[in-house]
Coordinates of C-alpha atoms and ligand atoms in Angstrom, one line a residue:
M1 CA -23.8 38.2 22.1
T2 CA -25.5 41.0 21.2
S3 CA -27.9 41.0 18.9
S4 CA -28.5 37.9 15.9
A5 CA -26.7 39.8 13.7
V6 CA -23.1 40.8 15.0
F7 CA -22.7 37.2 16.0
V8 CA -22.7 36.1 12.4
I9 CA -20.9 38.5 11.5
L10 CA -18.5 38.2 13.9
L11 CA -18.4 34.4 13.4
F12 CA -17.3 36.0 9.8
T13 CA -14.5 37.4 10.8
L14 CA -13.2 34.9 13.6
E15 CA -14.2 32.3 12.2
S16 CA -10.9 30.3 12.0
F17 CA -10.9 31.2 16.0
H18 CA -14.5 30.4 16.7
A19 CA -15.9 27.4 14.3
T20 CA -13.0 25.1 15.1
P21 CA -14.0 21.4 14.3
N22 CA -14.9 19.7 17.4
V23 CA -16.5 15.8 18.1
C24 CA -17.6 14.8 20.8
V25 CA -16.7 10.7 20.7
E26 CA -19.6 8.4 23.5
N27 CA -17.1 6.5 25.8
L28 CA -13.4 8.1 24.0
G29 CA -13.5 11.2 24.4
C30 CA -13.0 14.9 22.9
L31 CA -11.9 15.9 20.2
Q32 CA -10.4 19.6 18.8
G33 CA -10.2 19.3 14.7
T34 CA -9.2 21.8 12.1
F35 CA -10.0 23.2 8.7
M36 CA -7.9 22.6 6.3
P37 CA -7.9 24.4 2.6
G38 CA -9.2 22.4 -1.3
F39 CA -7.3 22.2 -4.0
Q40 CA -10.2 23.3 -5.9
S41 CA -12.0 24.3 -3.2
D42 CA -12.8 25.7 0.2
K43 CA -11.7 24.0 2.6
F44 CA -12.9 20.6 4.7
E45 CA -12.1 19.2 8.5
A46 CA -9.3 17.1 9.9
F47 CA -8.5 15.1 12.7
M48 CA -5.6 14.1 12.0
G49 CA -3.7 12.8 14.7
V50 CA -6.8 10.3 16.7
P51 CA -5.3 7.7 18.6
F52 CA -7.0 4.8 18.4
A53 CA -4.2 2.0 20.0
Q54 CA -2.7 2.4 23.1
P55 CA 1.6 3.3 22.4
P56 CA 3.2 0.0 20.8
V57 CA 5.5 0.6 23.8
G58 CA 7.2 -1.5 26.7
E59 CA 5.5 -4.8 27.1
L60 CA 3.1 -4.0 24.2
R61 CA 5.9 -3.2 21.2
F62 CA 5.2 -7.0 19.9
S63 CA 2.5 -7.8 21.4
N64 CA -1.3 -7.9 19.3
P65 CA -2.4 -4.1 20.3
K66 CA -4.5 -2.8 22.6
P67 CA -7.7 -0.2 22.0
I68 CA -7.1 3.0 22.4
K69 CA -8.7 3.7 25.9
P70 CA -11.3 6.3 27.0
W71 CA -9.4 10.2 28.0
E72 CA -10.1 13.0 29.6
G73 CA -10.6 16.8 27.9
I74 CA -10.0 17.4 25.0
L75 CA -7.8 16.0 22.8
D76 CA -5.4 18.5 20.1
A77 CA -6.9 16.6 16.4
T78 CA -4.9 19.9 14.7
K79 CA -1.3 18.3 13.3
A80 CA -0.3 15.1 12.2
R81 CA 1.3 12.7 14.4
P82 CA 4.9 11.6 13.4
D83 CA 5.3 8.5 11.0
C84 CA 6.4 4.5 13.0
I85 CA 9.9 4.5 13.3
Q86 CA 11.4 3.2 9.9
K87 CA 13.9 3.0 7.8
N88 CA 13.7 3.8 4.1
Y89 CA 16.2 1.3 1.7
L90 CA 13.4 2.9 -1.4
L91 CA 15.2 6.3 -1.0
P92 CA 19.0 6.4 -2.2
Q93 CA 20.3 8.1 0.7
P94 CA 18.1 5.5 3.9
F95 CA 17.8 6.8 7.4
V96 CA 16.4 6.1 10.8
S97 CA 13.1 8.2 11.2
G98 CA 9.3 8.5 13.2
D99 CA 9.2 7.0 16.8
E100 CA 7.6 3.9 18.4
D101 CA 4.3 6.1 19.7
C102 CA 2.3 5.3 16.2
L103 CA -0.3 3.9 15.8
Y104 CA -3.1 6.8 15.2
L105 CA -5.7 7.7 12.3
N106 CA -6.3 10.7 10.9
I107 CA -9.7 11.6 9.7
Y108 CA -10.3 14.9 7.0
R109 CA -14.9 14.6 6.2
P110 CA -16.0 17.2 3.9
T111 CA -18.3 20.7 5.8
K112 CA -22.5 19.9 5.4
N113 CA -25.2 20.5 6.8
D114 CA -27.9 18.5 6.1
N115 CA -27.2 14.6 8.9
K116 CA -27.3 12.2 5.1
P117 CA -23.6 9.7 6.8
V118 CA -20.8 9.6 4.6
P119 CA -20.0 6.9 2.9
V120 CA -16.1 6.1 4.6
M121 CA -12.9 5.5 2.7
V122 CA -9.9 3.9 4.1
Y123 CA -6.2 3.8 2.1
I124 CA -3.5 1.6 3.6
F125 CA -0.2 3.8 2.6
G126 CA 2.5 1.0 0.9
G127 CA 6.4 1.0 1.5
G128 CA 7.3 -2.6 2.0
F129 CA 6.0 -3.3 5.0
F130 CA 9.4 -1.3 6.2
S131 CA 8.1 1.8 6.0
G132 CA 5.5 4.4 4.5
T133 CA 3.4 7.5 5.8
A134 CA -0.7 8.0 6.4
S135 CA 0.3 12.1 6.2
P136 CA -1.0 14.9 4.7
L137 CA 2.1 15.4 3.6
I138 CA 2.6 12.5 1.5
H139 CA -1.5 11.4 1.5
G140 CA -2.9 15.0 1.1
P141 CA -6.3 14.8 1.2
E142 CA -7.3 17.3 -0.6
Y143 CA -8.1 15.9 -4.5
F144 CA -10.3 12.9 -2.0
M145 CA -12.2 16.1 -0.4
D146 CA -13.1 18.6 -3.6
T147 CA -16.0 16.7 -4.2
K148 CA -17.4 16.5 -0.7
E149 CA -18.6 13.1 -0.9
V150 CA -17.0 11.4 1.0
I151 CA -15.4 10.4 4.4
L152 CA -10.9 10.0 4.5
V153 CA -9.9 8.1 6.6
T154 CA -5.7 6.9 6.2
L155 CA -4.0 5.7 9.4
A156 CA -0.9 4.2 10.6
Y157 CA 0.3 0.8 11.2
R158 CA 3.3 -0.7 13.0
L159 CA 6.9 -0.6 10.2
G160 CA 9.7 -3.3 10.0
A161 CA 10.8 -5.4 12.6
L162 CA 8.8 -3.7 15.0
G163 CA 5.8 -4.5 12.2
F164 CA 6.5 -7.9 12.2
L165 CA 8.8 -9.8 13.3
S166 CA 7.9 -13.1 14.4
T167 CA 8.4 -16.3 17.5
G168 CA 6.1 -18.8 15.8
D169 CA 4.5 -18.8 18.5
I170 CA 2.2 -16.9 21.4
N171 CA 5.2 -15.2 22.5
M172 CA 5.8 -12.7 19.5
P173 CA 3.2 -13.4 16.9
G174 CA 3.7 -11.5 14.4
N175 CA 1.7 -9.2 12.1
F176 CA 1.5 -6.9 14.0
G177 CA 1.6 -4.5 11.3
L178 CA -1.8 -5.9 10.0
K179 CA -4.2 -6.5 13.3
D180 CA -2.5 -2.4 13.6
Q181 CA -5.1 -2.0 11.1
N182 CA -7.7 -4.2 12.0
L183 CA -7.9 -2.3 15.4
A184 CA -8.1 0.9 12.5
L185 CA -10.4 -0.6 11.0
K186 CA -12.2 -2.1 13.8
W187 CA -12.0 2.2 15.4
V188 CA -13.9 3.3 11.5
Q189 CA -16.5 1.0 13.2
N190 CA -17.3 1.6 16.3
Y191 CA -16.9 5.7 15.7
I192 CA -16.9 7.5 12.5
S193 CA -20.7 7.6 12.9
Y194 CA -19.3 10.9 15.6
F195 CA -17.7 12.5 12.3
G196 CA -20.8 11.8 10.2
G197 CA -19.5 8.7 8.8
D198 CA -21.8 5.6 7.2
A199 CA -19.6 2.9 8.8
G200 CA -22.2 0.2 7.2
N201 CA -20.1 1.9 3.7
V202 CA -17.1 1.4 4.3
T203 CA -14.2 1.3 1.3
I204 CA -10.9 0.2 1.7
F205 CA -8.1 0.9 -0.4
G206 CA -4.1 0.9 -0.5
Q207 CA -1.6 0.5 -2.4
S208 CA 1.9 -2.1 -2.9
A209 CA 2.2 -2.9 -0.3
G210 CA -0.9 -1.4 1.4
A211 CA -2.5 -4.2 -1.6
V212 CA -0.9 -6.5 0.2
S213 CA -2.7 -5.4 3.7
V214 CA -5.8 -5.0 1.7
H215 CA -6.0 -8.3 0.3
M216 CA -4.9 -9.0 3.6
H217 CA -7.9 -8.3 5.7
I218 CA -10.2 -10.2 2.2
L219 CA -9.1 -12.8 3.1
S220 CA -9.0 -12.8 7.0
D221 CA -11.6 -14.4 9.1
L222 CA -10.3 -11.6 11.0
S223 CA -11.5 -8.5 9.6
S224 CA -14.3 -10.3 7.8
G225 CA -17.6 -7.6 7.8
L226 CA -15.0 -4.6 8.7
F227 CA -15.8 -3.0 4.8
K228 CA -18.3 -3.6 1.9
R229 CA -15.5 -3.2 -1.3
A230 CA -11.5 -2.5 -1.2
I231 CA -9.2 -1.4 -4.3
V232 CA -6.2 -2.9 -4.4
M233 CA -3.9 -1.0 -6.0
S234 CA -0.2 -1.6 -7.7
G235 CA 0.2 -5.6 -5.4
N236 CA -1.4 -8.3 -4.1
A237 CA -1.7 -10.4 -1.5
G238 CA 0.3 -13.4 -3.9
A239 CA 2.5 -11.1 -5.2
P240 CA 7.0 -13.0 -3.6
Y241 CA 7.8 -9.8 -2.0
A242 CA 4.5 -10.6 0.0
T243 CA 5.6 -14.4 1.0
P244 CA 5.2 -15.4 4.4
I245 CA 8.0 -16.0 5.9
S246 CA 8.0 -19.7 6.4
N247 CA 11.0 -19.7 9.5
P248 CA 9.9 -16.8 11.8
L249 CA 11.6 -17.9 15.1
A250 CA 15.1 -17.6 13.2
Q251 CA 15.0 -14.8 12.2
A252 CA 13.8 -12.6 15.7
R253 CA 16.7 -15.1 16.9
K254 CA 19.0 -13.7 14.6
Q255 CA 17.2 -9.9 14.2
A256 CA 17.9 -10.9 18.6
E257 CA 21.6 -11.0 17.5
L258 CA 22.0 -8.1 15.4
V259 CA 21.9 -6.2 18.2
G260 CA 24.1 -7.6 20.3
I261 CA 21.9 -9.9 22.7
P262 CA 23.6 -12.9 23.5
D263 CA 23.5 -16.7 23.7
A264 CA 20.1 -15.1 21.1
N265 CA 20.0 -18.8 19.5
S266 CA 20.1 -21.2 22.5
M267 CA 17.0 -18.0 24.7
S268 CA 13.2 -19.3 24.8
S269 CA 11.2 -17.7 22.9
E270 CA 9.6 -16.3 25.8
E271 CA 13.3 -14.5 26.8
L272 CA 14.2 -13.3 23.8
T273 CA 10.7 -11.2 23.3
K274 CA 11.5 -9.6 27.0
A275 CA 14.8 -9.3 25.3
L276 CA 13.3 -7.6 22.9
R277 CA 12.0 -5.0 24.4
E278 CA 15.1 -4.0 26.3
I279 CA 16.8 -2.7 23.7
D280 CA 16.5 1.1 21.8
A281 CA 14.6 1.1 19.2
T282 CA 16.8 3.5 16.8
K283 CA 18.6 0.4 17.5
I284 CA 16.8 -2.6 16.0
I285 CA 15.0 -0.4 13.2
E286 CA 19.0 0.1 11.5
S287 CA 20.4 -3.4 12.1
G288 CA 17.0 -4.1 9.6
D289 CA 20.9 -3.5 7.6
G290 CA 22.5 -6.5 8.9
F291 CA 19.4 -9.0 6.7
K292 CA 21.4 -7.4 3.4
Y293 CA 22.4 -9.4 1.7
W294 CA 23.4 -6.7 -0.7
H295 CA 22.8 -2.7 -1.4
V296 CA 18.6 -3.0 0.1
D297 CA 18.6 -6.4 -0.3
P298 CA 16.2 -7.7 0.1
L299 CA 13.8 -5.2 0.4
T300 CA 11.2 -7.0 2.7
T301 CA 13.1 -8.2 4.8
F302 CA 9.7 -8.5 7.6
R303 CA 6.2 -10.1 6.2
P304 CA 3.0 -11.3 7.8
V305 CA 3.6 -15.1 8.7
I306 CA 1.0 -17.8 9.3
E307 CA 0.1 -17.9 12.7
E308 CA -0.9 -20.7 14.4
P309 CA -4.7 -21.0 15.2
S310 CA -5.9 -18.5 18.0
P311 CA -8.8 -16.3 18.8
D312 CA -6.2 -13.0 18.2
A313 CA -4.6 -14.9 15.1
F314 CA -5.0 -12.4 11.5
L315 CA -3.7 -15.0 9.5
T316 CA -3.5 -18.7 10.1
V317 CA -3.9 -20.2 5.7
D318 CA -1.2 -19.8 3.6
P319 CA -2.1 -16.3 1.7
S320 CA -2.5 -18.5 -2.5
E321 CA -4.3 -21.6 -0.4
L322 CA -6.9 -18.7 0.4
I323 CA -6.9 -17.7 -2.8
A324 CA -6.7 -20.5 -5.4
S325 CA -9.2 -22.0 -2.7
G326 CA -11.8 -18.8 -2.0
R327 CA -13.1 -19.4 1.1
Y328 CA -12.4 -15.6 2.6
T329 CA -15.3 -13.6 3.5
Q330 CA -15.6 -11.9 -0.5
V331 CA -16.9 -8.5 -1.9
P332 CA -17.2 -6.2 -4.1
W333 CA -13.6 -5.0 -5.4
M334 CA -10.7 -2.8 -7.8
T335 CA -8.1 -3.7 -9.0
G336 CA -4.9 -2.6 -11.0
M337 CA -1.5 -1.6 -12.3
V338 CA 1.7 0.3 -14.1
P339 CA 3.3 -0.3 -16.8
N340 CA 6.4 0.1 -15.4
E341 CA 6.6 -1.6 -11.4
G342 CA 9.5 -3.5 -11.5
A343 CA 11.9 0.6 -12.0
V344 CA 10.9 0.2 -7.5
R345 CA 13.8 -2.0 -7.2
A346 CA 15.4 -1.7 -10.6
L347 CA 15.8 2.2 -10.9
S348 CA 18.3 2.8 -8.1
I349 CA 20.6 0.1 -10.0
I350 CA 20.1 0.9 -13.2
S351 CA 21.4 5.0 -11.8
N352 CA 23.7 3.8 -9.8
E353 CA 27.3 3.1 -11.9
T354 CA 29.0 2.3 -8.7
L355 CA 26.1 -0.8 -8.0
R356 CA 25.0 -1.8 -12.1
S357 CA 28.7 -2.0 -11.7
D358 CA 28.2 -4.1 -8.6
F359 CA 25.8 -6.1 -9.0
N360 CA 27.3 -6.8 -13.0
N361 CA 30.7 -8.0 -11.6
N362 CA 26.9 -10.8 -9.0
F363 CA 24.8 -11.0 -12.1
D364 CA 23.9 -14.2 -12.2
D365 CA 24.0 -14.4 -8.7
F366 CA 22.1 -11.2 -8.0
I367 CA 19.3 -12.5 -10.8
G368 CA 18.4 -14.9 -9.0
K369 CA 18.0 -14.0 -6.1
L370 CA 16.3 -10.9 -7.0
M371 CA 13.2 -13.2 -8.7
E372 CA 12.6 -16.1 -5.7
F373 CA 12.2 -18.6 -7.0
P374 CA 9.4 -20.5 -4.2
F375 CA 13.1 -23.3 -5.1
T376 CA 15.8 -24.7 -5.1
E377 CA 16.0 -26.5 -7.7
G378 CA 17.2 -25.8 -11.3
V379 CA 17.7 -22.5 -10.6
D380 CA 20.8 -22.0 -12.7
S381 CA 18.6 -22.8 -16.2
K382 CA 15.6 -20.7 -15.1
I383 CA 18.4 -17.8 -14.5
N384 CA 19.7 -18.6 -17.8
D385 CA 15.9 -18.4 -19.8
L386 CA 15.5 -15.8 -17.7
I387 CA 18.8 -14.1 -19.6
N388 CA 18.4 -15.4 -22.5
H389 CA 14.4 -13.8 -22.7
Y390 CA 15.2 -10.4 -21.1
F391 CA 19.0 -10.1 -21.5
Y392 CA 19.2 -11.7 -25.2
G393 CA 22.2 -14.0 -23.5
I394 CA 24.5 -11.1 -22.3
H395 CA 25.2 -11.5 -18.4
E396 CA 25.1 -8.2 -18.0
L397 CA 22.8 -4.6 -17.5
N398 CA 23.5 -2.4 -19.5
E399 CA 22.0 0.6 -21.2
K400 CA 19.8 -2.0 -24.1
T401 CA 18.7 -3.6 -21.2
T402 CA 17.8 -0.9 -18.2
Q403 CA 14.2 -1.4 -19.9
N404 CA 14.2 -4.4 -19.8
F405 CA 16.4 -4.7 -16.2
V406 CA 12.8 -3.3 -15.8
D407 CA 10.0 -4.8 -17.2
M408 CA 11.4 -9.0 -16.0
I409 CA 11.2 -7.1 -11.9
T410 CA 7.6 -5.9 -13.1
D411 CA 6.7 -9.2 -14.7
R412 CA 7.6 -11.8 -11.7
A413 CA 6.1 -9.3 -9.1
F414 CA 3.4 -7.7 -10.5
V415 CA 1.8 -8.8 -14.1
Q416 CA 2.3 -12.8 -13.2
P417 CA 0.6 -12.1 -10.0
F418 CA -2.1 -10.1 -10.7
Y419 CA -3.6 -12.0 -13.3
K420 CA -3.4 -15.0 -11.4
N421 CA -5.1 -12.7 -8.5
I422 CA -8.4 -12.2 -10.7
K423 CA -7.8 -15.6 -12.4
Q424 CA -8.7 -17.3 -9.8
Y425 CA -10.6 -15.4 -8.2
V426 CA -13.4 -15.0 -11.2
E427 CA -13.2 -19.1 -10.8
T428 CA -13.9 -19.4 -7.4
A429 CA -16.1 -16.0 -6.0
D430 CA -19.8 -15.2 -6.8
L431 CA -19.2 -12.2 -8.9
K432 CA -22.8 -11.7 -9.2
N433 CA -22.3 -10.1 -5.6
N434 CA -18.2 -10.0 -6.0
P435 CA -17.8 -8.1 -9.3
V436 CA -14.3 -8.2 -10.1
F437 CA -13.2 -4.3 -11.8
L438 CA -10.1 -3.8 -13.7
Y439 CA -7.9 -0.6 -14.1
R440 CA -4.1 0.3 -15.7
F441 CA -2.3 4.2 -15.0
N442 CA -0.9 5.6 -17.5
Y443 CA -1.1 9.0 -17.1
R444 CA 2.8 10.4 -17.0
G445 CA 2.5 13.9 -16.2
P446 CA 5.3 16.8 -15.0
F447 CA 6.5 14.3 -12.0
S448 CA 6.8 10.8 -11.0
Y449 CA 8.6 8.4 -7.7
S450 CA 11.4 7.6 -10.0
T451 CA 12.7 10.5 -8.8
L452 CA 12.6 9.1 -5.3
Y453 CA 14.5 6.5 -6.5
T454 CA 16.9 7.7 -8.9
G455 CA 17.8 11.1 -6.9
N456 CA 17.4 12.4 -10.8
F457 CA 14.6 13.8 -13.5
N458 CA 14.9 11.0 -15.9
N459 CA 11.6 10.0 -17.7
Y460 CA 11.6 6.6 -16.7
G461 CA 7.6 5.3 -17.9
V462 CA 5.0 5.1 -14.9
V463 CA 7.0 3.8 -12.3
H464 CA 5.6 2.6 -9.2
C465 CA 3.2 5.0 -7.2
D466 CA 2.5 7.3 -10.4
D467 CA -0.7 7.0 -9.4
L468 CA -0.8 8.7 -6.0
I469 CA 0.1 11.9 -7.7
Y470 CA -3.2 11.2 -9.0
L471 CA -4.8 11.1 -6.1
F472 CA -2.5 12.1 -2.7
R473 CA -1.5 15.9 -2.5
S474 CA 1.5 15.1 -1.8
P475 CA 3.8 18.5 -0.9
L476 CA 6.4 16.5 0.9
L477 CA 7.3 15.0 -2.3
F478 CA 6.2 17.4 -5.2
S479 CA 6.4 20.7 -4.4
V480 CA 4.3 22.2 -7.2
D481 CA 0.9 22.1 -7.3
F482 CA -1.4 21.7 -9.9
D483 CA -1.6 24.4 -12.7
K484 CA -5.7 24.5 -11.7
N485 CA -7.2 23.7 -14.8
S486 CA -3.9 21.2 -16.3
V487 CA -4.1 18.3 -17.8
E488 CA -3.0 17.1 -14.4
A489 CA -5.7 19.0 -12.5
K490 CA -8.4 16.3 -14.9
V491 CA -6.5 13.4 -15.2
L492 CA -6.8 13.7 -10.9
K493 CA -10.0 14.9 -10.9
E494 CA -10.6 11.4 -13.4
M495 CA -9.4 8.7 -10.7
V496 CA -10.8 10.7 -7.6
D497 CA -13.6 10.0 -9.3
T498 CA -13.6 6.5 -10.1
F499 CA -12.6 5.3 -6.4
V500 CA -14.5 7.5 -5.2
S501 CA -17.4 5.8 -7.1
F502 CA -16.6 2.8 -6.7
A503 CA -16.4 3.8 -3.3
K504 CA -20.2 5.5 -3.6
T505 CA -21.7 3.0 -4.9
G506 CA -19.6 -0.9 -6.5
R507 CA -19.2 0.2 -9.8
P508 CA -16.0 2.9 -10.6
K509 CA -16.9 6.3 -12.9
G510 CA -17.0 5.9 -16.6
T511 CA -18.5 1.7 -16.7
S512 CA -21.9 2.2 -17.9
D513 CA -19.7 0.1 -20.7
S514 CA -20.7 -2.5 -19.7
S515 CA -18.1 -3.8 -20.9
L516 CA -16.7 -3.5 -17.9
A517 CA -19.2 -5.2 -15.5
E518 CA -18.3 -9.2 -17.1
C519 CA -15.0 -10.0 -15.9
N520 CA -15.8 -14.2 -15.5
S521 CA -13.6 -16.8 -15.6
Q522 CA -14.5 -18.0 -20.0
V523 CA -12.5 -14.2 -20.2
M524 CA -10.0 -15.4 -18.6
S525 CA -9.8 -19.1 -20.2
K526 CA -8.8 -17.8 -22.9
T527 CA -5.5 -17.3 -22.7
D528 CA -4.2 -17.9 -26.7
D529 CA -5.1 -14.2 -26.9
N530 CA -3.4 -11.1 -25.1
K531 CA -6.9 -10.7 -23.3
I532 CA -7.1 -9.9 -19.9
C533 CA -11.1 -8.9 -18.6
S534 CA -11.3 -5.6 -20.3
Y535 CA -9.8 -2.4 -17.7
K536 CA -9.8 1.5 -17.6
E537 CA -7.1 3.2 -18.7
I538 CA -5.4 6.3 -18.0
K539 CA -3.1 7.6 -20.7
N540 CA -1.4 10.4 -22.7
S541 CA -2.7 11.3 -25.6
I542 CA -2.6 14.6 -28.3
N543 CA -5.1 16.0 -25.7
G544 CA -3.8 15.3 -22.8
F545 CA -5.6 12.3 -21.7
S546 CA -7.7 10.3 -22.6
V547 CA -9.7 7.5 -20.6
K548 CA -10.4 4.2 -23.2
I549 CA -11.6 0.7 -21.9
D550 CA -9.3 -1.9 -23.0
N551 CA -9.3 -5.6 -22.8
Y552 CA -5.4 -5.9 -24.3
F553 CA -2.8 -8.0 -21.7
D554 CA 0.3 -9.8 -23.1
I555 CA 0.0 -13.3 -21.9
A556 CA 3.5 -14.4 -23.0
K557 CA 4.2 -13.3 -20.2
V558 CA 2.0 -15.0 -17.7
K559 CA 2.8 -18.0 -19.6
L560 CA 6.6 -17.5 -19.4
W561 CA 6.5 -17.0 -15.5
D562 CA 4.2 -19.4 -14.8
R563 CA 6.4 -22.3 -16.9
I564 CA 9.7 -20.8 -14.8
L565 CA 7.6 -21.1 -11.0
N566 CA 6.0 -23.9 -11.8
N567 CA 9.5 -25.1 -12.2
N568 CA 8.8 -27.5 -15.3
Ligands
NAG1 C1 25.3 5.1 -4.8 O1 25.1 3.8 -4.0 C2 26.6 3.4 -3.2 C3 25.4 2.6 -2.4 O2 24.4 2.0 -2.0 C4 26.1 5.1 -3.0 O3 27.0 5.4 -1.7 C5 26.2 6.3 -3.1 O4 25.7 7.6 -2.9 C6 25.2 6.8 -4.3 N1 26.0 7.5 -5.6 C7 25.3 8.4 -5.8 C8 25.6 9.2 -6.6 O5 23.5 8.7 -5.5
NAG2 C1 -23.7 4.5 0.3 O1 -23.8 5.4 0.3 C2 -24.5 5.6 -0.8 C3 -24.0 6.9 -1.0 O2 -24.8 8.2 -0.1 C4 -25.3 5.4 -0.6 O3 -25.9 5.1 -2.2 C5 -25.3 3.5 -1.2 O4 -26.4 3.8 -1.0 C6 -24.2 3.7 0.4 N1 -24.5 2.1 0.4 C7 -25.1 1.3 1.0 C8 -24.5 -0.3 1.5 O5 -24.9 1.7 2.5

């Protein structure tokens, strides 16, 4: 190196060569990251494939996660690691992919000159607890990084049997996927300051099973203090597909039987755990098909369980009891939905002739099973009620009732739990310090997740996951980038700004209108009007898109489902 002028020129021309981002974390080790280009902005720094736990393999399979140990040398954090091994039953042709060694997180940070600690947003992906990815190819950080205002962390957690199987005792306590997330949140608390992050300013957010997870962290003492705010998108811990497994040991025995372990039904839970640790991971995941009564149902075979109290237990009380009583660490939060959430299950049946006719041949039975009634008495008359309400009394799914089928699943699995959750929250929470804000995402652009559910390009409206298209760049799913001046570019900026503003200040963007802040039990008790607390809605309009504050909500749907589920 001669003069500083030459040095500057060298640095300029060989920037990607010389100035690769590096971070050393005390008591852990050094990492080399990489630069990534933004969507509207120049570039930001990425540290991907950062281990936060010891690989959950061998003796650590079906065990609570263990913190990562310090490493020697420089860890290559320039590439994301493989997904947790999974079979994605949401795709038309599910297949097994990923790796058992998968407990890694990705950190994306703006390139900055000052030393001001940056707020942190931690994203927990969805996928029914059996699938999903933290990969930048699907949960791309570009849009968040364009703001230069937050650090984004995306984390992975164990899925399916490997994430949630349990013997109902200490041998295989279960909830491993949630405990992995919890350990990643602890990692963020301990080490994010080395990346410029503000550990006292962490917002967790997640969608679908990720929303259930975020809600579970709110409810779990084990995660208390690990975050300041939360965003719960299209799902919550009171949803039917999140209901804890009632007999985990029976499920573990069945799993063992499915992979051919002899004496699966007579072994002790300790022997069972040992035997299952010997089985090839791919075989375990592949054998998940054996839990299905038809096609991919039930979708969420593996779920959270209620554990015996112990220092490592994540969940020891039924979430619905916790939600109703308000006994948990409350935080300011934001929650919302899209209109056609139920499309995530309905569309694959609707769009496939074989499946639809199969479904119609078992119509009443399958409707009953899909609805997951929390009781067995009087189910037949409930099914009849539903068929009258959604299918005009015709025991068949046809052209006229396809949207109704989507609606029925939306109402059962999303609308009623959403409403109930908010109502119970405002009745029990300290709203002055921990307000709740609502949104509704109702914008349909050129891409939709419905293409993934069906394999076709029909317009099914705004479906489950479509909001993600405006938060994360997803080149693996939608290979064409939005034009930088398109309506979609504006919609995604509105979404990202709403989320980032909430993460920074505890209030979503565009809520200077005080009406949005006043979600309280008074509004939620007026069930004779079709109203809910006001929400921010992003939707299509003649000018492209519009943002408005609304409070319309179809209470009749909630009442229908309250009546059906209360078994009266
Ligand atoms: C319809 O579903 C069946 C059963 O999952 C599958 O085998 C078949 O390939 C599907 N058809 C199309 C056209 O996707
Ligand atoms: C979080 O970060 C924002 C933006 O830097 C800052 O204004 C705010 O005071 C921080 N909040 C807390 C609780 O530290």
